[in-house]
PDB file of C-alpha atoms in Angstrom:
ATOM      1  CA  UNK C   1       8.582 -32.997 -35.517  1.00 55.00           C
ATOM      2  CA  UNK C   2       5.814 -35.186 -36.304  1.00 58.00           C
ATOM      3  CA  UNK C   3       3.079 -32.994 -37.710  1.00 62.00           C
ATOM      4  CA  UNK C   4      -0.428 -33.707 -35.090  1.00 74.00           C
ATOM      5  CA  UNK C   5      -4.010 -32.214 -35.756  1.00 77.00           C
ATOM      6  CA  UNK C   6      -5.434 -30.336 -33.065  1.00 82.00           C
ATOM      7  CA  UNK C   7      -8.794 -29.084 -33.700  1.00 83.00           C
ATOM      8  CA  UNK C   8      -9.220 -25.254 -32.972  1.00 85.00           C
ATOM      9  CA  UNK C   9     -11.508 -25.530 -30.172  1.00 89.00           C
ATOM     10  CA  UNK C  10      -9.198 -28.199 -28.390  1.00 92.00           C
ATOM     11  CA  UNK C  11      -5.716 -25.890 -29.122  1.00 92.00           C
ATOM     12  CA  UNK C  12      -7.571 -22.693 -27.868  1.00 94.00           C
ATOM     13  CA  UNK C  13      -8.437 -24.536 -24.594  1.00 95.00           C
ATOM     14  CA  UNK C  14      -5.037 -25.417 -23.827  1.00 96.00           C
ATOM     15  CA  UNK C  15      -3.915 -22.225 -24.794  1.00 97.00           C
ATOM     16  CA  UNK C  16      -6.170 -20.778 -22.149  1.00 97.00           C
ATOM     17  CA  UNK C  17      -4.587 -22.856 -20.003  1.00 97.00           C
ATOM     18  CA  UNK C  18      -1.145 -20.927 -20.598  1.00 97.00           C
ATOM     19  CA  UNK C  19      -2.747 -17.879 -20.503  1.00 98.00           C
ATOM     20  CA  UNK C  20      -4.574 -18.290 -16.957  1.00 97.00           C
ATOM     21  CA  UNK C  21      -1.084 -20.032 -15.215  1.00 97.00           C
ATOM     22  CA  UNK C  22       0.548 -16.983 -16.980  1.00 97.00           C
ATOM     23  CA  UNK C  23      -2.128 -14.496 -15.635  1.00 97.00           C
ATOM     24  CA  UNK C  24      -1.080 -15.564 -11.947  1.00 96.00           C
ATOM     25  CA  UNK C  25       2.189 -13.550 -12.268  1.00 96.00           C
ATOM     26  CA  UNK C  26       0.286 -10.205 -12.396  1.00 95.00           C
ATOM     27  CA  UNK C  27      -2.181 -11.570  -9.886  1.00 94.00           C
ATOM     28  CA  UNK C  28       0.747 -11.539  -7.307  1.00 90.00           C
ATOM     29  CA  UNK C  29       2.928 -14.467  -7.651  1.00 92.00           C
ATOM     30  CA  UNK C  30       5.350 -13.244 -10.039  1.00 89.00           C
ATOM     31  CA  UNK C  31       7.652 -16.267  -8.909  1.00 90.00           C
ATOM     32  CA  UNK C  32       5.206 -18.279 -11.368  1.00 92.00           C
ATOM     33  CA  UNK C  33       7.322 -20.636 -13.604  1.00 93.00           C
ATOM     34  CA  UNK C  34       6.739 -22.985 -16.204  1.00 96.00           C
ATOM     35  CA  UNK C  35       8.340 -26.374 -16.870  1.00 96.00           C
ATOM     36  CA  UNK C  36       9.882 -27.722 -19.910  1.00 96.00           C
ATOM     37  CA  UNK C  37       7.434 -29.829 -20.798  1.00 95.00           C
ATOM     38  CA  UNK C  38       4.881 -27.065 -20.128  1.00 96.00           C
ATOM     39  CA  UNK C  39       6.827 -24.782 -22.601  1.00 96.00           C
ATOM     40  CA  UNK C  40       6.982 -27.430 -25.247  1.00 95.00           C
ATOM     41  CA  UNK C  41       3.302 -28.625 -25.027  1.00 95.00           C
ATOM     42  CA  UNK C  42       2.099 -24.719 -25.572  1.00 96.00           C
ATOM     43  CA  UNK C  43       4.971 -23.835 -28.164  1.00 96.00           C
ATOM     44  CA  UNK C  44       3.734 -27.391 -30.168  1.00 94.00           C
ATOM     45  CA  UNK C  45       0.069 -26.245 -29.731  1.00 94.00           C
ATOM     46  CA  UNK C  46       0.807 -23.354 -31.488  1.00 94.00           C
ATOM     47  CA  UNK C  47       3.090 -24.592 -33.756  1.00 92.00           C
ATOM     48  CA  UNK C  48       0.379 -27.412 -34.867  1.00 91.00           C
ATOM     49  CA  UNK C  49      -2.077 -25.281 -35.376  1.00 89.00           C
ATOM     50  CA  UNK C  50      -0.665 -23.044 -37.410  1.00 87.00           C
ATOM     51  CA  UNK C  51       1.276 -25.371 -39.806  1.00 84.00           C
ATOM     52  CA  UNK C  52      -1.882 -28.091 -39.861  1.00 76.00           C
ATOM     53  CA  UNK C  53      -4.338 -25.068 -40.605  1.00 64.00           C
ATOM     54  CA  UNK C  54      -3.388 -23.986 -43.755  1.00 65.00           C
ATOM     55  CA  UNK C  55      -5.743 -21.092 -42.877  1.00 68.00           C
ATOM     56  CA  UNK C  56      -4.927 -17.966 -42.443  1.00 81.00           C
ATOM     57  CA  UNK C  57      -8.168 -17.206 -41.078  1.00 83.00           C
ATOM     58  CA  UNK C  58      -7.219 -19.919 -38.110  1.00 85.00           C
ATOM     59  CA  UNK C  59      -4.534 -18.904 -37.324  1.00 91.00           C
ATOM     60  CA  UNK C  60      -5.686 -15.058 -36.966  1.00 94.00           C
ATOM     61  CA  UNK C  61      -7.639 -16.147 -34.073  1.00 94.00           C
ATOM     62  CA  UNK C  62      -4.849 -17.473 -32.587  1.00 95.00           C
ATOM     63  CA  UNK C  63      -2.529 -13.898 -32.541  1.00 96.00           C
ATOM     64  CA  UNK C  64      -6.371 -12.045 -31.581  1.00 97.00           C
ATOM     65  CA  UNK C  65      -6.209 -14.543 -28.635  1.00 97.00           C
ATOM     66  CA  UNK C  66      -2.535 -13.420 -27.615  1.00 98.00           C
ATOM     67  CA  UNK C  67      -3.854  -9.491 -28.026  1.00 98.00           C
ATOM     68  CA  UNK C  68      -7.479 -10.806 -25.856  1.00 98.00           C
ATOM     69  CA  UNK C  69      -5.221 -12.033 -23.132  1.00 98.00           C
ATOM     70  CA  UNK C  70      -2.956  -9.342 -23.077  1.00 98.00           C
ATOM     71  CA  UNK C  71      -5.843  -7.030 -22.877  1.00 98.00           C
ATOM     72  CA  UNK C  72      -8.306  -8.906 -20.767  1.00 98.00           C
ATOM     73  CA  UNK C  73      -5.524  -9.232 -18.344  1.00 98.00           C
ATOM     74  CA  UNK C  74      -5.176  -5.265 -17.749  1.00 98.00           C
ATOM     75  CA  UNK C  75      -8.916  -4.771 -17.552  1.00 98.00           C
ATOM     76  CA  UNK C  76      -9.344  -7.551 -15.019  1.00 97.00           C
ATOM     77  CA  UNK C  77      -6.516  -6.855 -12.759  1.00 97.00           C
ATOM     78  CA  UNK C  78      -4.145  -3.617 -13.545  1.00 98.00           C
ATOM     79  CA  UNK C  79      -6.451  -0.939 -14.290  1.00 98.00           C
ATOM     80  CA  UNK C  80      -8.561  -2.084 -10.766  1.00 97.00           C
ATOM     81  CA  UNK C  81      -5.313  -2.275  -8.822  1.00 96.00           C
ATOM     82  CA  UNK C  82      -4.013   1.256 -10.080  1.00 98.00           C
ATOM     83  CA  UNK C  83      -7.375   3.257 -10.834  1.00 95.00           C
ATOM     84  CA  UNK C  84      -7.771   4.018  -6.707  1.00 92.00           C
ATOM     85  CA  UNK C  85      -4.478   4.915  -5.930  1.00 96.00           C
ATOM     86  CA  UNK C  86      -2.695   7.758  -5.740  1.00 96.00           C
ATOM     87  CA  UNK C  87       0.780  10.092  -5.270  1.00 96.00           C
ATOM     88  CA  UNK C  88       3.580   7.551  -4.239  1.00 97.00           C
ATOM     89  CA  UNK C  89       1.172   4.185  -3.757  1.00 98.00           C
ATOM     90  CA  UNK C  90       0.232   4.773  -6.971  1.00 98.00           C
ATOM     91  CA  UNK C  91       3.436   4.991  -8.754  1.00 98.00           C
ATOM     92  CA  UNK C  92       4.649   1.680  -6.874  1.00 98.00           C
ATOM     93  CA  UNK C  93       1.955  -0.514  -7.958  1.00 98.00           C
ATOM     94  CA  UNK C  94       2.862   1.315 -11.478  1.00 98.00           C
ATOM     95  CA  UNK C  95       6.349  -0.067 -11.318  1.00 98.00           C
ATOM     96  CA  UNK C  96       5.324  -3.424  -9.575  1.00 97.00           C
ATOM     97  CA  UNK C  97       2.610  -4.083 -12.765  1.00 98.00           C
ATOM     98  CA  UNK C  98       4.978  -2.694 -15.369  1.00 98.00           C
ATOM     99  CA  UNK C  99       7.798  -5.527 -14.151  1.00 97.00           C
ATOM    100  CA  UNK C 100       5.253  -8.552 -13.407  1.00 97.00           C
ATOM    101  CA  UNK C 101       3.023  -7.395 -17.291  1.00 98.00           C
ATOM    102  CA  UNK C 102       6.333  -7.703 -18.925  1.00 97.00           C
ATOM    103  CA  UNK C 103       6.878 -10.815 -17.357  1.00 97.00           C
ATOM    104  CA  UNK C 104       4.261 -12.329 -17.904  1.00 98.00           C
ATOM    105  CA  UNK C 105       4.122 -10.763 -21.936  1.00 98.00           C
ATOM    106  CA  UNK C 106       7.620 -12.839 -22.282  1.00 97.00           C
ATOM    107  CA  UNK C 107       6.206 -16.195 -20.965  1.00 98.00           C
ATOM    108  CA  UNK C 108       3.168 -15.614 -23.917  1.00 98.00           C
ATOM    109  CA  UNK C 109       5.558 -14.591 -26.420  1.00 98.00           C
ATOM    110  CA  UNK C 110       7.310 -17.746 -25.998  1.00 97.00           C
ATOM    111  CA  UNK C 111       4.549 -19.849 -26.526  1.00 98.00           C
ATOM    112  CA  UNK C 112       2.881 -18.002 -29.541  1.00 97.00           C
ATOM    113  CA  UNK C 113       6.591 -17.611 -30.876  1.00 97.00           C
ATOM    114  CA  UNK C 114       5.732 -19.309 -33.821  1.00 95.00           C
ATOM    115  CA  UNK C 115       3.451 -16.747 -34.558  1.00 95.00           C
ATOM    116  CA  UNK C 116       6.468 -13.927 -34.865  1.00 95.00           C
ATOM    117  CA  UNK C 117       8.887 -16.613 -36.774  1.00 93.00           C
ATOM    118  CA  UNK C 118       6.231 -17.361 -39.655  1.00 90.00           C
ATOM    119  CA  UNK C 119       2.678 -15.738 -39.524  1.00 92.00           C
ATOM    120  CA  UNK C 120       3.396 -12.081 -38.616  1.00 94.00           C
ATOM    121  CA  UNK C 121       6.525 -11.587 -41.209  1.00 92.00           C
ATOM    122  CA  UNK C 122       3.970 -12.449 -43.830  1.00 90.00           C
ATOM    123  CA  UNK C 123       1.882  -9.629 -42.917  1.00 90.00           C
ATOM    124  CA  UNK C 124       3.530  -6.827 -42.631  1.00 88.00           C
ATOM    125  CA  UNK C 125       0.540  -4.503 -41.332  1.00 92.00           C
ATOM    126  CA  UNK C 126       0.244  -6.551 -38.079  1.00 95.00           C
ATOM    127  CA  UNK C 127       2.142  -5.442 -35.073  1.00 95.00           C
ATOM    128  CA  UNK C 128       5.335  -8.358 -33.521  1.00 96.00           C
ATOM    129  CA  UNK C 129       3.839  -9.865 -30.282  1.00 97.00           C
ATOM    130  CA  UNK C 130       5.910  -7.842 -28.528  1.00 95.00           C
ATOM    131  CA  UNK C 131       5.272  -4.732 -30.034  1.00 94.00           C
ATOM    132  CA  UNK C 132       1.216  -5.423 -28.844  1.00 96.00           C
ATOM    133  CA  UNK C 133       2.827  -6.144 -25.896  1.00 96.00           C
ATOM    134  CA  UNK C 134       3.930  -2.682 -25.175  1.00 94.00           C
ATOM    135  CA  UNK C 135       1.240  -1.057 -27.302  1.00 94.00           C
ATOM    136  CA  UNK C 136      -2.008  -2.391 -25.250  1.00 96.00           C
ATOM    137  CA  UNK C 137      -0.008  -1.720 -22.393  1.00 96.00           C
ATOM    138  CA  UNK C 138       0.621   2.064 -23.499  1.00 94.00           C
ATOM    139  CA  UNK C 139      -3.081   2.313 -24.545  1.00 95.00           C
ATOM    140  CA  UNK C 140      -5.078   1.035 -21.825  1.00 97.00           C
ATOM    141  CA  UNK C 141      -3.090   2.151 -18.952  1.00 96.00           C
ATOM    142  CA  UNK C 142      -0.381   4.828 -19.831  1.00 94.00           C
ATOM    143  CA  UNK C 143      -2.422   6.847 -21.797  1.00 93.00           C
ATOM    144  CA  UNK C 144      -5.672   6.326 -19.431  1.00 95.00           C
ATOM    145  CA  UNK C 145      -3.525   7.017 -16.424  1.00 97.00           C
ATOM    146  CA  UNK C 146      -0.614   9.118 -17.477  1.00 95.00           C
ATOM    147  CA  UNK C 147      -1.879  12.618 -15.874  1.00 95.00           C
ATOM    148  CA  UNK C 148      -1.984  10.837 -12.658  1.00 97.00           C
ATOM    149  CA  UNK C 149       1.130   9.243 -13.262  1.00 97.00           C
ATOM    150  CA  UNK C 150       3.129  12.936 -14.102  1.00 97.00           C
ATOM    151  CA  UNK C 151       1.202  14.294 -10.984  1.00 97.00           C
ATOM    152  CA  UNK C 152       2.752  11.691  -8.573  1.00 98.00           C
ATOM    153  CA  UNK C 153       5.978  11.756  -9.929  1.00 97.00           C
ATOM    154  CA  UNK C 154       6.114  15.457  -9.673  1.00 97.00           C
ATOM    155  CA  UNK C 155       4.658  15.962  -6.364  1.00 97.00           C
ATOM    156  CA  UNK C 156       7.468  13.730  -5.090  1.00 96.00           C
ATOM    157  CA  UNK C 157      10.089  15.953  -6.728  1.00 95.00           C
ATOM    158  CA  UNK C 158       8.658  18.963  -5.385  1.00 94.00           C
ATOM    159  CA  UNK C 159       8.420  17.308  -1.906  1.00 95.00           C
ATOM    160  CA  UNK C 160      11.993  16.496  -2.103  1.00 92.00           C
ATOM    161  CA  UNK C 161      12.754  19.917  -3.117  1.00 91.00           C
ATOM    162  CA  UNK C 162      11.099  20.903  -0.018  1.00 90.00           C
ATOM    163  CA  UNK C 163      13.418  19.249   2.134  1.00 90.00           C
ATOM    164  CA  UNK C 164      11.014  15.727   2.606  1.00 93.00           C
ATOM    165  CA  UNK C 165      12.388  12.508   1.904  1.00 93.00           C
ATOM    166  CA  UNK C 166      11.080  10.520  -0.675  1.00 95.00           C
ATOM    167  CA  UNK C 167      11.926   7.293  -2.419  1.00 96.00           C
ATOM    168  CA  UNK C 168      14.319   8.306  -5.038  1.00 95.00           C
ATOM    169  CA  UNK C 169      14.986   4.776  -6.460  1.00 96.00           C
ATOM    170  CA  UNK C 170      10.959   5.007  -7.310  1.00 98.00           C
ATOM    171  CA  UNK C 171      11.315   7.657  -9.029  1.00 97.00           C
ATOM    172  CA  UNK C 172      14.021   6.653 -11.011  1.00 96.00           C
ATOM    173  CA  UNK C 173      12.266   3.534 -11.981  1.00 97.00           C
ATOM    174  CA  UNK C 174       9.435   5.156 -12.853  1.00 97.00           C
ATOM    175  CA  UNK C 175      10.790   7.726 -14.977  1.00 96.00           C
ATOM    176  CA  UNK C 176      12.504   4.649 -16.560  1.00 95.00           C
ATOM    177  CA  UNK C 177       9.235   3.195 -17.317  1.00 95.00           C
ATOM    178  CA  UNK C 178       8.581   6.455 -19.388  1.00 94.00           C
ATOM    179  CA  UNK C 179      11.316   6.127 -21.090  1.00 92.00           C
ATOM    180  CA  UNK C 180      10.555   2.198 -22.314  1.00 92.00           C
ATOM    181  CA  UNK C 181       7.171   3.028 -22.530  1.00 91.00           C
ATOM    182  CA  UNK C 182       8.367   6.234 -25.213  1.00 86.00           C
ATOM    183  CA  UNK C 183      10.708   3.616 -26.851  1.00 80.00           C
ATOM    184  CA  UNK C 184       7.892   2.126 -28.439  1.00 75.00           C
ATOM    185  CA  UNK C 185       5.371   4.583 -28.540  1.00 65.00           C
ATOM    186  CA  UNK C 186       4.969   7.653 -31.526  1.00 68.00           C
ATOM    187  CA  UNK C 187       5.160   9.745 -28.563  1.00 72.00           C
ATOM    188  CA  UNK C 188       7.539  10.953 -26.052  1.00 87.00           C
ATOM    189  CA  UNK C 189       5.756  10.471 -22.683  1.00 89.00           C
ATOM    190  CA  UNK C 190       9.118  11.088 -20.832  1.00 91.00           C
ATOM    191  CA  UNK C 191       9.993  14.299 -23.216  1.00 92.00           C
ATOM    192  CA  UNK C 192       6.348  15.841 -22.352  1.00 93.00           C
ATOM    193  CA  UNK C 193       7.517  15.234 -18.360  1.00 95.00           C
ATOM    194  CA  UNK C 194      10.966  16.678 -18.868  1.00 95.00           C
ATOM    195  CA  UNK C 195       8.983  19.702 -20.407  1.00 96.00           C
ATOM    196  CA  UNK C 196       6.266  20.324 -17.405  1.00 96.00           C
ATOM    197  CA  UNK C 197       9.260  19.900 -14.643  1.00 96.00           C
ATOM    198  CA  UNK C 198      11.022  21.860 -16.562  1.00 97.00           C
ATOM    199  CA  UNK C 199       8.634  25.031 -16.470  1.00 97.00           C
ATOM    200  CA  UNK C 200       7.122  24.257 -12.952  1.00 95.00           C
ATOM    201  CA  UNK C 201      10.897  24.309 -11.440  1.00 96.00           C
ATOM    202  CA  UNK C 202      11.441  27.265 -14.183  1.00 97.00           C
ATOM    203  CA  UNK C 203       8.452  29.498 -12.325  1.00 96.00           C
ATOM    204  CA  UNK C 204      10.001  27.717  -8.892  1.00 95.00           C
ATOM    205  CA  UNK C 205      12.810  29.702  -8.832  1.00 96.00           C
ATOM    206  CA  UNK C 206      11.971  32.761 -10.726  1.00 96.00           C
ATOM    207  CA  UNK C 207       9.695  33.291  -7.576  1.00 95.00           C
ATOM    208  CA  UNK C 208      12.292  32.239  -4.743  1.00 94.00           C
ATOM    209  CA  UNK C 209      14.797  34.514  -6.696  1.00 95.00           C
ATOM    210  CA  UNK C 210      12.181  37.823  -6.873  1.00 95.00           C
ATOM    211  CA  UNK C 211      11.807  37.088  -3.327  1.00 95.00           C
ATOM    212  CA  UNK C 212      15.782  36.565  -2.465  1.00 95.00           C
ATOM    213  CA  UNK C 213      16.619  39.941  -4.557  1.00 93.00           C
ATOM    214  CA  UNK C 214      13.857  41.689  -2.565  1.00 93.00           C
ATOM    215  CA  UNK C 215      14.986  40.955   1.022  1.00 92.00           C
ATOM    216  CA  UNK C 216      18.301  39.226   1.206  1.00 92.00           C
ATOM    217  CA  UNK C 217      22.044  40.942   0.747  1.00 93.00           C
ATOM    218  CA  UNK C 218      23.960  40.491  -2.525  1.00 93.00           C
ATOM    219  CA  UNK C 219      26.431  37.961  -0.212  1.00 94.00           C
ATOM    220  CA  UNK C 220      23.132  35.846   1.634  1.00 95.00           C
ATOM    221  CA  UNK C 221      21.867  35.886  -2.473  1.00 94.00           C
ATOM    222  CA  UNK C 222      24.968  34.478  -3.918  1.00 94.00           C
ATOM    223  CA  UNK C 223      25.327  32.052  -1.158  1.00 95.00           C
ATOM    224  CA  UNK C 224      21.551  30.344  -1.265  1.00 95.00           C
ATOM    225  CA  UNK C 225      21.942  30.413  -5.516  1.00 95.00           C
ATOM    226  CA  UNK C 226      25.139  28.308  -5.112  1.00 95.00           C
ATOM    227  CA  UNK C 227      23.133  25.669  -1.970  1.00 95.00           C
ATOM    228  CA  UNK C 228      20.670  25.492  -4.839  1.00 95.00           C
ATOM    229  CA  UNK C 229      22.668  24.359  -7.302  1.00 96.00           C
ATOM    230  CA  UNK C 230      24.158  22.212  -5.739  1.00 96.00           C
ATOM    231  CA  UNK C 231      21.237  20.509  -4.210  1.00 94.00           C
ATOM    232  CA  UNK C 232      19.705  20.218  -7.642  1.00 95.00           C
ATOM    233  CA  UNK C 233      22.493  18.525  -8.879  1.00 95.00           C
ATOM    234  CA  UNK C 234      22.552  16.249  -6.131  1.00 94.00           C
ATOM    235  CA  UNK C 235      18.826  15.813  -6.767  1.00 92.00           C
ATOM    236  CA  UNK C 236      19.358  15.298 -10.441  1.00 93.00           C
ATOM    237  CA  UNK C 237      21.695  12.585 -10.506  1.00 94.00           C
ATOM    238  CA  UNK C 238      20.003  10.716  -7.970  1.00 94.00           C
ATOM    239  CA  UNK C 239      16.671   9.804 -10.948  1.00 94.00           C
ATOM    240  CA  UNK C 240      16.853  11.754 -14.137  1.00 94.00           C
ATOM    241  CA  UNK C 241      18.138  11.168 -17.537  1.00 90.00           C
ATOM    242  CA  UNK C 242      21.527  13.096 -17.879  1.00 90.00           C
ATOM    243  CA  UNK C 243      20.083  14.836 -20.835  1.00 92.00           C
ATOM    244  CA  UNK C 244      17.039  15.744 -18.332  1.00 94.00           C
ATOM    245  CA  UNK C 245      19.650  16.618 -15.421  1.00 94.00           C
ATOM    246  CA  UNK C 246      21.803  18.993 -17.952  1.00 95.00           C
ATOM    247  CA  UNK C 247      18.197  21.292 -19.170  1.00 96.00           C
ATOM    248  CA  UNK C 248      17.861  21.572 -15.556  1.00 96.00           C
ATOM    249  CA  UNK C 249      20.767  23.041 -14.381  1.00 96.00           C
ATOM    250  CA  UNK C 250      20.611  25.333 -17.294  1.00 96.00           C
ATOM    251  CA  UNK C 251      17.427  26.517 -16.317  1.00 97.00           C
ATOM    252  CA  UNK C 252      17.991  26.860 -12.681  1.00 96.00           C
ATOM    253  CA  UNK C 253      21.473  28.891 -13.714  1.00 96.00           C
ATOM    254  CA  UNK C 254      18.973  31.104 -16.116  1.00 96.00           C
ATOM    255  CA  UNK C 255      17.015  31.610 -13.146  1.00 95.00           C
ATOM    256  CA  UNK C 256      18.850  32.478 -10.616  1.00 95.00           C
ATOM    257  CA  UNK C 257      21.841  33.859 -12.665  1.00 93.00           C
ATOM    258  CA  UNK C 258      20.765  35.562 -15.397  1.00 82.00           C
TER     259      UNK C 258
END
């Protein structure tokens, strides 16, 4: 490849063009593609800059502008599209933005690839582009957001354990975002939801069974612990980890058994 001199202000202006194009997938149109020749002209702008600048200084500014877009991109249009919702409407936009942020991440990562092949290595204190990927992701909307988001997911399992229906393949994918999400995070957002279900469906049924031991035969008490048990099962396998789904049926056994 024939080495070519872009000057900074020309290479970040056609960068912004692959960040706007890219920007369109969060904005709705996750069907957004780019061509080949798009993918080459971007990778190359990169590519030149960082190789003709021997500057390290340059091409800085050219991984802040990956972070910028990651991060402008959330302010502009995630945070405004999840901040006002709320129970299940909020946790489907959640899993809608999660999928088309990722997407779009992957089609920047390609193009500021060079960056992760050469620049970053070098540097070991700086974060992979897909590790800011996740990270501005955790940090500007999980961690903002992620009361509301336990809430929701909750009050769904609680409404299903009241005999509603609910959309359990939401759930699941939702509690699969907190498990990615933990993946690269130093903490364990689905581990501190398993822990809160946990004791709420603890104090569930150490109420239901004070109540079934005060009014109900030994036969009616045995025969609505074992229709629990079941159901939770059922429940169980349906969205949670099967780590998750074992600690519950322990619990609900302790409950109700013990």
């Amino acid at each position: 490849m024939i080495l070519k001199y872009i000057p900074l202000d020309e290479g970040m202006m056609i960068m912004d063009e692959a960040i706007v194009k890219a920007k369109k997938i969060i904005e709705g149109y996750p069907e957004t593609k780019f061509s080949g020749e798009e993918y080459q002209r971007f990778y190359e702008c990169v590519y030149f800059m960082c190789t003709y600048h021997s500057s390290n200084e340059k091409t800085m500014q050219l991984y802040e502008k990956f972070r910028n877009s990651l991060e402008e991109s959330i302010f502009s249009t995630i945070l405004p599209t999840l901040i006002n919702k709320q129970g299940a409407n909020l946790l489907r936009e959640l899993v809608v933005m999660w999928s088309n942020y990722k997407l779009m991440a992957r089609w920047l990562c390609r193009f500021f690839e060079y960056l992760d092949r050469f620049f970053i290595p070098q540097h070991i204190e700086l974060e992979s582009l897909n590790g800011i990927s996740f990270s501005c992701f955790r940090d500007l909307v999980f961690k903002k957001l992620y009361c509301r988001f336990i809430d929701a997911t909750l009050t769904l399992i609680n409404q299903e354990r009241d005999g509603l229906q609910i959309d359990c393949i939401l759930l699941k994918n939702v509690l699969d975002i907190f498990v990615e999400i933990s993946d690269y995070s130093g903490v364990n957002y689905y581990k501190d939801f398993e822990q809160i279900m946990l004791t709420e469906i603890s104090g569930y049924y150490s109420r239901l069974a004070s109540e079934w031991l005060l009014f109900d035969s030994s036969a009616e008490y045995v025969h609505k612990v074992f229709w629990c048990l079941n159901r939770e099962k059922q429940r169980a396998s349906q969205y949670l980890h099967p780590d998750s789904e074992a600690k519950l049926m322990q619990v609900v056994r302790y409950q109700l058994l013990d």
